[in-house]
C-alpha cells in the first residue's frame, strides 16, 4: 500500500528514483539537498512526543548515559529507544544522540521521561551506515559534547555505543573526560546490504579493544565477539509485557489458525 504522498505524479517519480538510483548516490544527494523539496513533495511531519524535562540537574554518584545510536529516535521503535527509556526509569539521566536530518530538533529536547535528544553537530542521519567519522565532522561532534558536558554537568558518564561508526568519537571522549564505553552489539552491522562493511569491520575491531564493557543481543553475536573479548556478555532483546498484555485475546475459533508477528518486515525477512 502506497503512502498518500506517492500517489501523485511527483510522488511516483520520487519512488521510481528510489528504485533505480543506487543507494550510495541517493545518500550523496540527500546530504546536499532534500529531494522531496526539489520535487515539491510534502511528507507527513514526524510526530515525536515532547516532554517538559530539565536535564541540568546532575546526580553525583549516578553516572549519566549517553547513547551514540544506530538509528534516529524518530525511526521505528526498537531496542535503542526502549533501552534508553528503561535506563531513565531506573533514575539515570539519558542523552540520546540526535543526528542532522528531517524531524530532528536543533536544540536539546525531551522526548521521554528522563530522555533528552542531544544534537550532534557534523553528523547526518545517512553517515553511520557508510562513512568514517573523521576530520572536521569528528571535531564538530567532539565540540558539541564538550559544550553539552559543561551545560549539563556531565562529569560521570557511560557512552552506550550502538554502531562501530562512533568509535573515534567514543575513544576521544574517554581520553578527554574519562567517560566509560559500553559497546552494545545489536546486529551484524557489516551484513546489512545498506552498510559499507569495510569501514564498520575495522571500527568494530577498535571499539572491541577500547570498550570497558561489551554486550551482545544474541548467542551467535556473543560467540563471535568473545574471540576478541572473552569477557563479553549476553544482553538479549526483550518485549514489553505490559504492551502486549493489553491486547485482548481473540475469540476462539478451532477451525482457524491465527499467527501474529510483531516486528519489521525488511529485506532480511524470510516470507
PDB file of C-alpha atoms in Angstrom:
ATOM      1  CA  UNK A   1       0.000   0.000   0.000  1.00  0.00           C
ATOM      2  CA  UNK A   2       1.465   3.311  -1.093  1.00  0.00           C
ATOM      3  CA  UNK A   3       1.545   6.309   1.256  1.00  0.00           C
ATOM      4  CA  UNK A   4      -0.630   9.230   0.151  1.00  0.00           C
ATOM      5  CA  UNK A   5       2.324  11.392  -0.883  1.00  0.00           C
ATOM      6  CA  UNK A   6       3.351   8.776  -3.512  1.00  0.00           C
ATOM      7  CA  UNK A   7       0.010   8.817  -5.352  1.00  0.00           C
ATOM      8  CA  UNK A   8       0.615  11.910  -7.488  1.00  0.00           C
ATOM      9  CA  UNK A   9       2.977  12.205 -10.461  1.00  0.00           C
ATOM     10  CA  UNK A  10       5.765  13.752  -8.396  1.00  0.00           C
ATOM     11  CA  UNK A  11       5.404  11.089  -5.744  1.00  0.00           C
ATOM     12  CA  UNK A  12       5.617   8.311  -8.324  1.00  0.00           C
ATOM     13  CA  UNK A  13       8.661   9.979  -9.865  1.00  0.00           C
ATOM     14  CA  UNK A  14      10.294  10.118  -6.425  1.00  0.00           C
ATOM     15  CA  UNK A  15       9.504   6.438  -5.768  1.00  0.00           C
ATOM     16  CA  UNK A  16      10.834   5.465  -9.203  1.00  0.00           C
ATOM     17  CA  UNK A  17      14.077   7.319  -8.480  1.00  0.00           C
ATOM     18  CA  UNK A  18      14.482   5.427  -5.218  1.00  0.00           C
ATOM     19  CA  UNK A  19      14.263   2.145  -7.151  1.00  0.00           C
ATOM     20  CA  UNK A  20      16.746   2.940  -9.925  1.00  0.00           C
ATOM     21  CA  UNK A  21      19.303   5.229  -8.252  1.00  0.00           C
ATOM     22  CA  UNK A  22      21.989   3.327  -6.298  1.00  0.00           C
ATOM     23  CA  UNK A  23      21.805   3.768  -2.549  1.00  0.00           C
ATOM     24  CA  UNK A  24      25.221   5.438  -2.296  1.00  0.00           C
ATOM     25  CA  UNK A  25      24.141   8.067  -4.858  1.00  0.00           C
ATOM     26  CA  UNK A  26      20.858   8.668  -3.043  1.00  0.00           C
ATOM     27  CA  UNK A  27      22.711   9.283   0.200  1.00  0.00           C
ATOM     28  CA  UNK A  28      25.123  11.654  -1.526  1.00  0.00           C
ATOM     29  CA  UNK A  29      22.203  13.626  -2.972  1.00  0.00           C
ATOM     30  CA  UNK A  30      20.398  13.745   0.362  1.00  0.00           C
ATOM     31  CA  UNK A  31      23.481  15.110   2.083  1.00  0.00           C
ATOM     32  CA  UNK A  32      23.390  18.118  -0.245  1.00  0.00           C
ATOM     33  CA  UNK A  33      19.677  18.840  -0.517  1.00  0.00           C
ATOM     34  CA  UNK A  34      16.251  17.371   0.201  1.00  0.00           C
ATOM     35  CA  UNK A  35      14.893  15.609  -2.932  1.00  0.00           C
ATOM     36  CA  UNK A  36      11.346  15.957  -1.587  1.00  0.00           C
ATOM     37  CA  UNK A  37      11.599  19.726  -1.552  1.00  0.00           C
ATOM     38  CA  UNK A  38      13.084  19.762  -5.046  1.00  0.00           C
ATOM     39  CA  UNK A  39      10.050  17.851  -6.327  1.00  0.00           C
ATOM     40  CA  UNK A  40       7.588  19.777  -4.180  1.00  0.00           C
ATOM     41  CA  UNK A  41       6.586  16.688  -2.164  1.00  0.00           C
ATOM     42  CA  UNK A  42       5.278  17.106   1.360  1.00  0.00           C
ATOM     43  CA  UNK A  43       5.724  14.045   3.515  1.00  0.00           C
ATOM     44  CA  UNK A  44       3.748  13.866   6.765  1.00  0.00           C
ATOM     45  CA  UNK A  45       5.584  15.516   9.644  1.00  0.00           C
ATOM     46  CA  UNK A  46       7.334  13.130  12.015  1.00  0.00           C
ATOM     47  CA  UNK A  47       5.409  13.224  15.257  1.00  0.00           C
ATOM     48  CA  UNK A  48       7.842  12.855  18.155  1.00  0.00           C
ATOM     49  CA  UNK A  49       6.309  13.368  21.629  1.00  0.00           C
ATOM     50  CA  UNK A  50       7.890  16.221  23.575  1.00  0.00           C
ATOM     51  CA  UNK A  51       8.305  16.211  27.342  1.00  0.00           C
ATOM     52  CA  UNK A  52       8.927  19.005  29.793  1.00  0.00           C
ATOM     53  CA  UNK A  53      12.273  17.903  31.170  1.00  0.00           C
ATOM     54  CA  UNK A  54      15.211  19.816  32.546  1.00  0.00           C
ATOM     55  CA  UNK A  55      18.318  17.631  32.340  1.00  0.00           C
ATOM     56  CA  UNK A  56      20.570  20.187  34.042  1.00  0.00           C
ATOM     57  CA  UNK A  57      20.219  18.549  37.473  1.00  0.00           C
ATOM     58  CA  UNK A  58      23.309  16.354  37.745  1.00  0.00           C
ATOM     59  CA  UNK A  59      23.205  13.419  40.148  1.00  0.00           C
ATOM     60  CA  UNK A  60      26.607  12.734  41.754  1.00  0.00           C
ATOM     61  CA  UNK A  61      27.317   9.035  42.120  1.00  0.00           C
ATOM     62  CA  UNK A  62      24.819   8.046  39.419  1.00  0.00           C
ATOM     63  CA  UNK A  63      26.633   8.194  36.061  1.00  0.00           C
ATOM     64  CA  UNK A  64      24.651   9.583  33.153  1.00  0.00           C
ATOM     65  CA  UNK A  65      24.098   7.540  29.982  1.00  0.00           C
ATOM     66  CA  UNK A  66      24.894   8.949  26.541  1.00  0.00           C
ATOM     67  CA  UNK A  67      23.533   6.867  23.665  1.00  0.00           C
ATOM     68  CA  UNK A  68      25.503   7.026  20.423  1.00  0.00           C
ATOM     69  CA  UNK A  69      22.763   5.427  18.338  1.00  0.00           C
ATOM     70  CA  UNK A  70      22.478   3.280  15.264  1.00  0.00           C
ATOM     71  CA  UNK A  71      19.046   4.762  14.414  1.00  0.00           C
ATOM     72  CA  UNK A  72      17.304   8.103  14.948  1.00  0.00           C
ATOM     73  CA  UNK A  73      14.860   8.374  17.847  1.00  0.00           C
ATOM     74  CA  UNK A  74      12.046   9.085  15.347  1.00  0.00           C
ATOM     75  CA  UNK A  75      12.749   5.870  13.400  1.00  0.00           C
ATOM     76  CA  UNK A  76      10.879   2.625  14.121  1.00  0.00           C
ATOM     77  CA  UNK A  77      10.834   1.924  17.842  1.00  0.00           C
ATOM     78  CA  UNK A  78      13.345  -0.778  18.709  1.00  0.00           C
ATOM     79  CA  UNK A  79      15.986  -1.742  21.260  1.00  0.00           C
ATOM     80  CA  UNK A  80      17.785   1.655  21.288  1.00  0.00           C
ATOM     81  CA  UNK A  81      14.722   3.672  22.325  1.00  0.00           C
ATOM     82  CA  UNK A  82      13.443   1.014  24.717  1.00  0.00           C
ATOM     83  CA  UNK A  83      16.807   0.640  26.428  1.00  0.00           C
ATOM     84  CA  UNK A  84      17.131   4.424  26.783  1.00  0.00           C
ATOM     85  CA  UNK A  85      13.705   4.684  28.417  1.00  0.00           C
ATOM     86  CA  UNK A  86      14.375   1.697  30.689  1.00  0.00           C
ATOM     87  CA  UNK A  87      17.603   3.261  31.957  1.00  0.00           C
ATOM     88  CA  UNK A  88      15.808   6.575  32.538  1.00  0.00           C
ATOM     89  CA  UNK A  89      13.161   4.791  34.626  1.00  0.00           C
ATOM     90  CA  UNK A  90      15.963   3.499  36.839  1.00  0.00           C
ATOM     91  CA  UNK A  91      16.955   7.056  37.688  1.00  0.00           C
ATOM     92  CA  UNK A  92      19.614   7.740  35.071  1.00  0.00           C
ATOM     93  CA  UNK A  93      19.816  10.895  33.030  1.00  0.00           C
ATOM     94  CA  UNK A  94      19.830   9.639  29.445  1.00  0.00           C
ATOM     95  CA  UNK A  95      21.022  11.702  26.476  1.00  0.00           C
ATOM     96  CA  UNK A  96      20.206  10.181  23.072  1.00  0.00           C
ATOM     97  CA  UNK A  97      22.315  11.419  20.170  1.00  0.00           C
ATOM     98  CA  UNK A  98      20.332  13.327  17.550  1.00  0.00           C
ATOM     99  CA  UNK A  99      21.768  13.388  14.024  1.00  0.00           C
ATOM    100  CA  UNK A 100      21.207  16.150  11.491  1.00  0.00           C
ATOM    101  CA  UNK A 101      18.198  15.348   9.307  1.00  0.00           C
ATOM    102  CA  UNK A 102      14.460  15.535   8.842  1.00  0.00           C
ATOM    103  CA  UNK A 103      12.457  15.590  12.059  1.00  0.00           C
ATOM    104  CA  UNK A 104      15.488  16.065  14.319  1.00  0.00           C
ATOM    105  CA  UNK A 105      15.491  19.026  16.735  1.00  0.00           C
ATOM    106  CA  UNK A 106      18.212  21.650  16.587  1.00  0.00           C
ATOM    107  CA  UNK A 107      18.402  22.027  20.377  1.00  0.00           C
ATOM    108  CA  UNK A 108      18.320  19.576  23.314  1.00  0.00           C
ATOM    109  CA  UNK A 109      14.742  18.289  23.568  1.00  0.00           C
ATOM    110  CA  UNK A 110      12.967  15.981  25.995  1.00  0.00           C
ATOM    111  CA  UNK A 111      11.366  13.051  24.152  1.00  0.00           C
ATOM    112  CA  UNK A 112      10.555  10.700  27.041  1.00  0.00           C
ATOM    113  CA  UNK A 113      10.604  10.972  30.791  1.00  0.00           C
ATOM    114  CA  UNK A 114      14.280  11.250  31.642  1.00  0.00           C
ATOM    115  CA  UNK A 115      15.452  11.060  27.995  1.00  0.00           C
ATOM    116  CA  UNK A 116      16.803  14.080  26.124  1.00  0.00           C
ATOM    117  CA  UNK A 117      17.690  14.261  22.449  1.00  0.00           C
ATOM    118  CA  UNK A 118      21.151  15.803  22.215  1.00  0.00           C
ATOM    119  CA  UNK A 119      22.064  17.184  18.744  1.00  0.00           C
ATOM    120  CA  UNK A 120      25.455  16.009  17.445  1.00  0.00           C
ATOM    121  CA  UNK A 121      26.827  18.616  15.065  1.00  0.00           C
ATOM    122  CA  UNK A 122      28.632  17.417  11.963  1.00  0.00           C
ATOM    123  CA  UNK A 123      26.896  14.034  11.645  1.00  0.00           C
ATOM    124  CA  UNK A 124      23.934  13.367   9.358  1.00  0.00           C
ATOM    125  CA  UNK A 125      21.443  10.514   9.611  1.00  0.00           C
ATOM    126  CA  UNK A 126      22.940   8.960   6.470  1.00  0.00           C
ATOM    127  CA  UNK A 127      26.508   8.860   7.789  1.00  0.00           C
ATOM    128  CA  UNK A 128      26.748   5.884  10.229  1.00  0.00           C
ATOM    129  CA  UNK A 129      25.984   3.323   7.509  1.00  0.00           C
ATOM    130  CA  UNK A 130      28.741   4.169   5.063  1.00  0.00           C
ATOM    131  CA  UNK A 131      31.132   6.837   6.321  1.00  0.00           C
ATOM    132  CA  UNK A 132      34.040   7.063   8.712  1.00  0.00           C
ATOM    133  CA  UNK A 133      33.798   9.662  11.458  1.00  0.00           C
ATOM    134  CA  UNK A 134      36.938  11.726  10.975  1.00  0.00           C
ATOM    135  CA  UNK A 135      38.295  15.166  10.159  1.00  0.00           C
ATOM    136  CA  UNK A 136      36.026  18.191  10.513  1.00  0.00           C
ATOM    137  CA  UNK A 137      32.952  16.062  11.298  1.00  0.00           C
ATOM    138  CA  UNK A 138      34.730  14.407  14.238  1.00  0.00           C
ATOM    139  CA  UNK A 139      35.952  17.777  15.519  1.00  0.00           C
ATOM    140  CA  UNK A 140      32.439  19.258  15.383  1.00  0.00           C
ATOM    141  CA  UNK A 141      30.931  16.260  17.167  1.00  0.00           C
ATOM    142  CA  UNK A 142      33.606  16.439  19.873  1.00  0.00           C
ATOM    143  CA  UNK A 143      32.960  20.155  20.317  1.00  0.00           C
ATOM    144  CA  UNK A 144      29.208  19.503  20.651  1.00  0.00           C
ATOM    145  CA  UNK A 145      29.818  17.072  23.516  1.00  0.00           C
ATOM    146  CA  UNK A 146      32.301  19.398  25.178  1.00  0.00           C
ATOM    147  CA  UNK A 147      29.628  22.104  25.293  1.00  0.00           C
ATOM    148  CA  UNK A 148      26.993  19.607  26.461  1.00  0.00           C
ATOM    149  CA  UNK A 149      29.308  18.444  29.252  1.00  0.00           C
ATOM    150  CA  UNK A 150      29.642  21.989  30.557  1.00  0.00           C
ATOM    151  CA  UNK A 151      25.943  22.805  30.171  1.00  0.00           C
ATOM    152  CA  UNK A 152      24.562  19.624  31.761  1.00  0.00           C
ATOM    153  CA  UNK A 153      27.450  18.863  34.138  1.00  0.00           C
ATOM    154  CA  UNK A 154      28.218  15.533  32.508  1.00  0.00           C
ATOM    155  CA  UNK A 155      31.080  14.618  34.818  1.00  0.00           C
ATOM    156  CA  UNK A 156      30.373  10.895  35.252  1.00  0.00           C
ATOM    157  CA  UNK A 157      29.016   9.252  32.107  1.00  0.00           C
ATOM    158  CA  UNK A 158      28.835   5.989  30.209  1.00  0.00           C
ATOM    159  CA  UNK A 159      28.836   6.057  26.417  1.00  0.00           C
ATOM    160  CA  UNK A 160      26.434   3.435  25.060  1.00  0.00           C
ATOM    161  CA  UNK A 161      27.892   2.842  21.581  1.00  0.00           C
ATOM    162  CA  UNK A 162      25.418   1.085  19.271  1.00  0.00           C
ATOM    163  CA  UNK A 163      27.313   1.391  15.998  1.00  0.00           C
ATOM    164  CA  UNK A 164      31.048   0.990  15.277  1.00  0.00           C
ATOM    165  CA  UNK A 165      30.778   4.288  13.373  1.00  0.00           C
ATOM    166  CA  UNK A 166      31.111   6.134  16.706  1.00  0.00           C
ATOM    167  CA  UNK A 167      34.432   4.545  17.677  1.00  0.00           C
ATOM    168  CA  UNK A 168      36.651   7.608  17.012  1.00  0.00           C
ATOM    169  CA  UNK A 169      34.306   9.896  18.956  1.00  0.00           C
ATOM    170  CA  UNK A 170      33.884   7.488  21.881  1.00  0.00           C
ATOM    171  CA  UNK A 171      37.622   6.975  22.309  1.00  0.00           C
ATOM    172  CA  UNK A 172      38.325  10.724  22.126  1.00  0.00           C
ATOM    173  CA  UNK A 173      35.635  11.447  24.722  1.00  0.00           C
ATOM    174  CA  UNK A 174      37.103   8.840  27.058  1.00  0.00           C
ATOM    175  CA  UNK A 175      40.572  10.307  26.668  1.00  0.00           C
ATOM    176  CA  UNK A 176      39.299  13.824  27.367  1.00  0.00           C
ATOM    177  CA  UNK A 177      36.661  13.223  30.059  1.00  0.00           C
ATOM    178  CA  UNK A 178      37.392   9.674  31.316  1.00  0.00           C
ATOM    179  CA  UNK A 179      33.902   8.525  30.383  1.00  0.00           C
ATOM    180  CA  UNK A 180      33.300   4.775  30.237  1.00  0.00           C
ATOM    181  CA  UNK A 181      32.494   2.962  26.964  1.00  0.00           C
ATOM    182  CA  UNK A 182      29.872   0.235  26.595  1.00  0.00           C
ATOM    183  CA  UNK A 183      29.652  -1.404  23.177  1.00  0.00           C
ATOM    184  CA  UNK A 184      26.112  -2.679  22.625  1.00  0.00           C
ATOM    185  CA  UNK A 185      26.441  -5.008  19.626  1.00  0.00           C
ATOM    186  CA  UNK A 186      22.847  -5.295  18.494  1.00  0.00           C
ATOM    187  CA  UNK A 187      23.408  -6.620  14.968  1.00  0.00           C
ATOM    188  CA  UNK A 188      25.874  -7.992  12.450  1.00  0.00           C
ATOM    189  CA  UNK A 189      26.431  -4.478  11.077  1.00  0.00           C
ATOM    190  CA  UNK A 190      28.625  -5.480   8.146  1.00  0.00           C
ATOM    191  CA  UNK A 191      25.985  -7.926   6.872  1.00  0.00           C
ATOM    192  CA  UNK A 192      23.407  -5.257   6.025  1.00  0.00           C
ATOM    193  CA  UNK A 193      23.354  -4.511   2.283  1.00  0.00           C
ATOM    194  CA  UNK A 194      22.821  -0.813   3.069  1.00  0.00           C
ATOM    195  CA  UNK A 195      26.041  -0.621   5.137  1.00  0.00           C
ATOM    196  CA  UNK A 196      29.641  -0.336   3.988  1.00  0.00           C
ATOM    197  CA  UNK A 197      31.272  -3.419   5.508  1.00  0.00           C
ATOM    198  CA  UNK A 198      34.948  -2.470   5.334  1.00  0.00           C
ATOM    199  CA  UNK A 199      34.625   0.708   7.401  1.00  0.00           C
ATOM    200  CA  UNK A 200      32.396  -0.931  10.012  1.00  0.00           C
ATOM    201  CA  UNK A 201      34.523  -4.081  10.480  1.00  0.00           C
ATOM    202  CA  UNK A 202      37.655  -2.039  11.108  1.00  0.00           C
ATOM    203  CA  UNK A 203      35.872   0.321  13.508  1.00  0.00           C
ATOM    204  CA  UNK A 204      34.259  -2.575  15.396  1.00  0.00           C
ATOM    205  CA  UNK A 205      37.627  -4.197  15.985  1.00  0.00           C
ATOM    206  CA  UNK A 206      38.821  -0.920  17.516  1.00  0.00           C
ATOM    207  CA  UNK A 207      35.771  -0.471  19.766  1.00  0.00           C
ATOM    208  CA  UNK A 208      36.082  -4.059  20.989  1.00  0.00           C
ATOM    209  CA  UNK A 209      39.586  -3.269  22.145  1.00  0.00           C
ATOM    210  CA  UNK A 210      38.632   0.049  23.743  1.00  0.00           C
ATOM    211  CA  UNK A 211      35.298  -0.722  25.436  1.00  0.00           C
ATOM    212  CA  UNK A 212      35.023  -1.157  29.200  1.00  0.00           C
ATOM    213  CA  UNK A 213      32.047  -3.470  28.700  1.00  0.00           C
ATOM    214  CA  UNK A 214      30.846  -5.398  25.625  1.00  0.00           C
ATOM    215  CA  UNK A 215      27.335  -6.843  25.337  1.00  0.00           C
ATOM    216  CA  UNK A 216      25.625  -8.723  22.513  1.00  0.00           C
ATOM    217  CA  UNK A 217      21.973  -9.315  21.696  1.00  0.00           C
ATOM    218  CA  UNK A 218      22.282 -12.965  20.619  1.00  0.00           C
ATOM    219  CA  UNK A 219      24.338 -16.092  21.183  1.00  0.00           C
ATOM    220  CA  UNK A 220      25.870 -16.103  17.650  1.00  0.00           C
ATOM    221  CA  UNK A 221      26.980 -12.473  18.074  1.00  0.00           C
ATOM    222  CA  UNK A 222      28.337 -13.225  21.537  1.00  0.00           C
ATOM    223  CA  UNK A 223      30.327 -16.192  20.238  1.00  0.00           C
ATOM    224  CA  UNK A 224      31.937 -14.021  17.554  1.00  0.00           C
ATOM    225  CA  UNK A 225      32.714 -11.135  19.923  1.00  0.00           C
ATOM    226  CA  UNK A 226      34.278 -13.437  22.513  1.00  0.00           C
ATOM    227  CA  UNK A 227      37.064 -14.310  20.090  1.00  0.00           C
ATOM    228  CA  UNK A 228      38.227 -10.739  20.628  1.00  0.00           C
ATOM    229  CA  UNK A 229      36.645 -10.060  24.021  1.00  0.00           C
ATOM    230  CA  UNK A 230      36.302 -13.209  26.173  1.00  0.00           C
ATOM    231  CA  UNK A 231      34.543 -11.106  28.833  1.00  0.00           C
ATOM    232  CA  UNK A 232      31.651 -10.065  26.542  1.00  0.00           C
ATOM    233  CA  UNK A 233      28.189 -10.649  27.995  1.00  0.00           C
ATOM    234  CA  UNK A 234      24.771 -11.543  26.624  1.00  0.00           C
ATOM    235  CA  UNK A 235      22.085  -8.854  26.866  1.00  0.00           C
ATOM    236  CA  UNK A 236      19.249 -10.199  24.696  1.00  0.00           C
ATOM    237  CA  UNK A 237      16.299  -8.293  23.315  1.00  0.00           C
ATOM    238  CA  UNK A 238      13.047  -8.462  25.227  1.00  0.00           C
ATOM    239  CA  UNK A 239       9.400  -7.458  24.945  1.00  0.00           C
ATOM    240  CA  UNK A 240       7.380  -5.011  26.982  1.00  0.00           C
ATOM    241  CA  UNK A 241       4.882  -7.378  28.559  1.00  0.00           C
ATOM    242  CA  UNK A 242       2.523  -4.563  29.557  1.00  0.00           C
ATOM    243  CA  UNK A 243       2.056  -3.518  25.919  1.00  0.00           C
ATOM    244  CA  UNK A 244       1.241  -6.999  24.633  1.00  0.00           C
ATOM    245  CA  UNK A 245      -0.750  -7.869  27.715  1.00  0.00           C
ATOM    246  CA  UNK A 246      -3.137  -5.010  26.990  1.00  0.00           C
ATOM    247  CA  UNK A 247      -4.223  -6.621  23.696  1.00  0.00           C
ATOM    248  CA  UNK A 248      -7.386  -8.698  24.221  1.00  0.00           C
ATOM    249  CA  UNK A 249      -7.285 -12.376  23.318  1.00  0.00           C
ATOM    250  CA  UNK A 250      -9.045 -13.184  20.010  1.00  0.00           C
ATOM    251  CA  UNK A 251     -12.289 -15.099  20.048  1.00  0.00           C
ATOM    252  CA  UNK A 252     -11.548 -18.863  19.944  1.00  0.00           C
ATOM    253  CA  UNK A 253     -12.072 -20.481  16.544  1.00  0.00           C
ATOM    254  CA  UNK A 254     -10.957 -24.147  16.360  1.00  0.00           C
ATOM    255  CA  UNK A 255     -11.192 -24.126  12.562  1.00  0.00           C
ATOM    256  CA  UNK A 256      -8.868 -21.175  12.076  1.00  0.00           C
ATOM    257  CA  UNK A 257      -5.153 -20.801  12.725  1.00  0.00           C
ATOM    258  CA  UNK A 258      -4.066 -17.255  13.608  1.00  0.00           C
ATOM    259  CA  UNK A 259      -0.403 -16.313  13.598  1.00  0.00           C
ATOM    260  CA  UNK A 260       0.800 -12.981  14.962  1.00  0.00           C
ATOM    261  CA  UNK A 261       4.067 -11.211  14.197  1.00  0.00           C
ATOM    262  CA  UNK A 262       5.370  -8.019  15.776  1.00  0.00           C
ATOM    263  CA  UNK A 263       8.428  -6.517  14.142  1.00  0.00           C
ATOM    264  CA  UNK A 264       9.930  -5.097  10.983  1.00  0.00           C
ATOM    265  CA  UNK A 265       9.426  -6.620   7.535  1.00  0.00           C
ATOM    266  CA  UNK A 266      12.568  -5.831   5.558  1.00  0.00           C
ATOM    267  CA  UNK A 267      14.940  -7.497   3.110  1.00  0.00           C
ATOM    268  CA  UNK A 268      16.110  -9.936   5.812  1.00  0.00           C
ATOM    269  CA  UNK A 269      12.561 -11.194   6.442  1.00  0.00           C
ATOM    270  CA  UNK A 270      12.007 -14.760   5.188  1.00  0.00           C
ATOM    271  CA  UNK A 271       8.439 -14.637   3.881  1.00  0.00           C
TER     272      UNK A 271
END
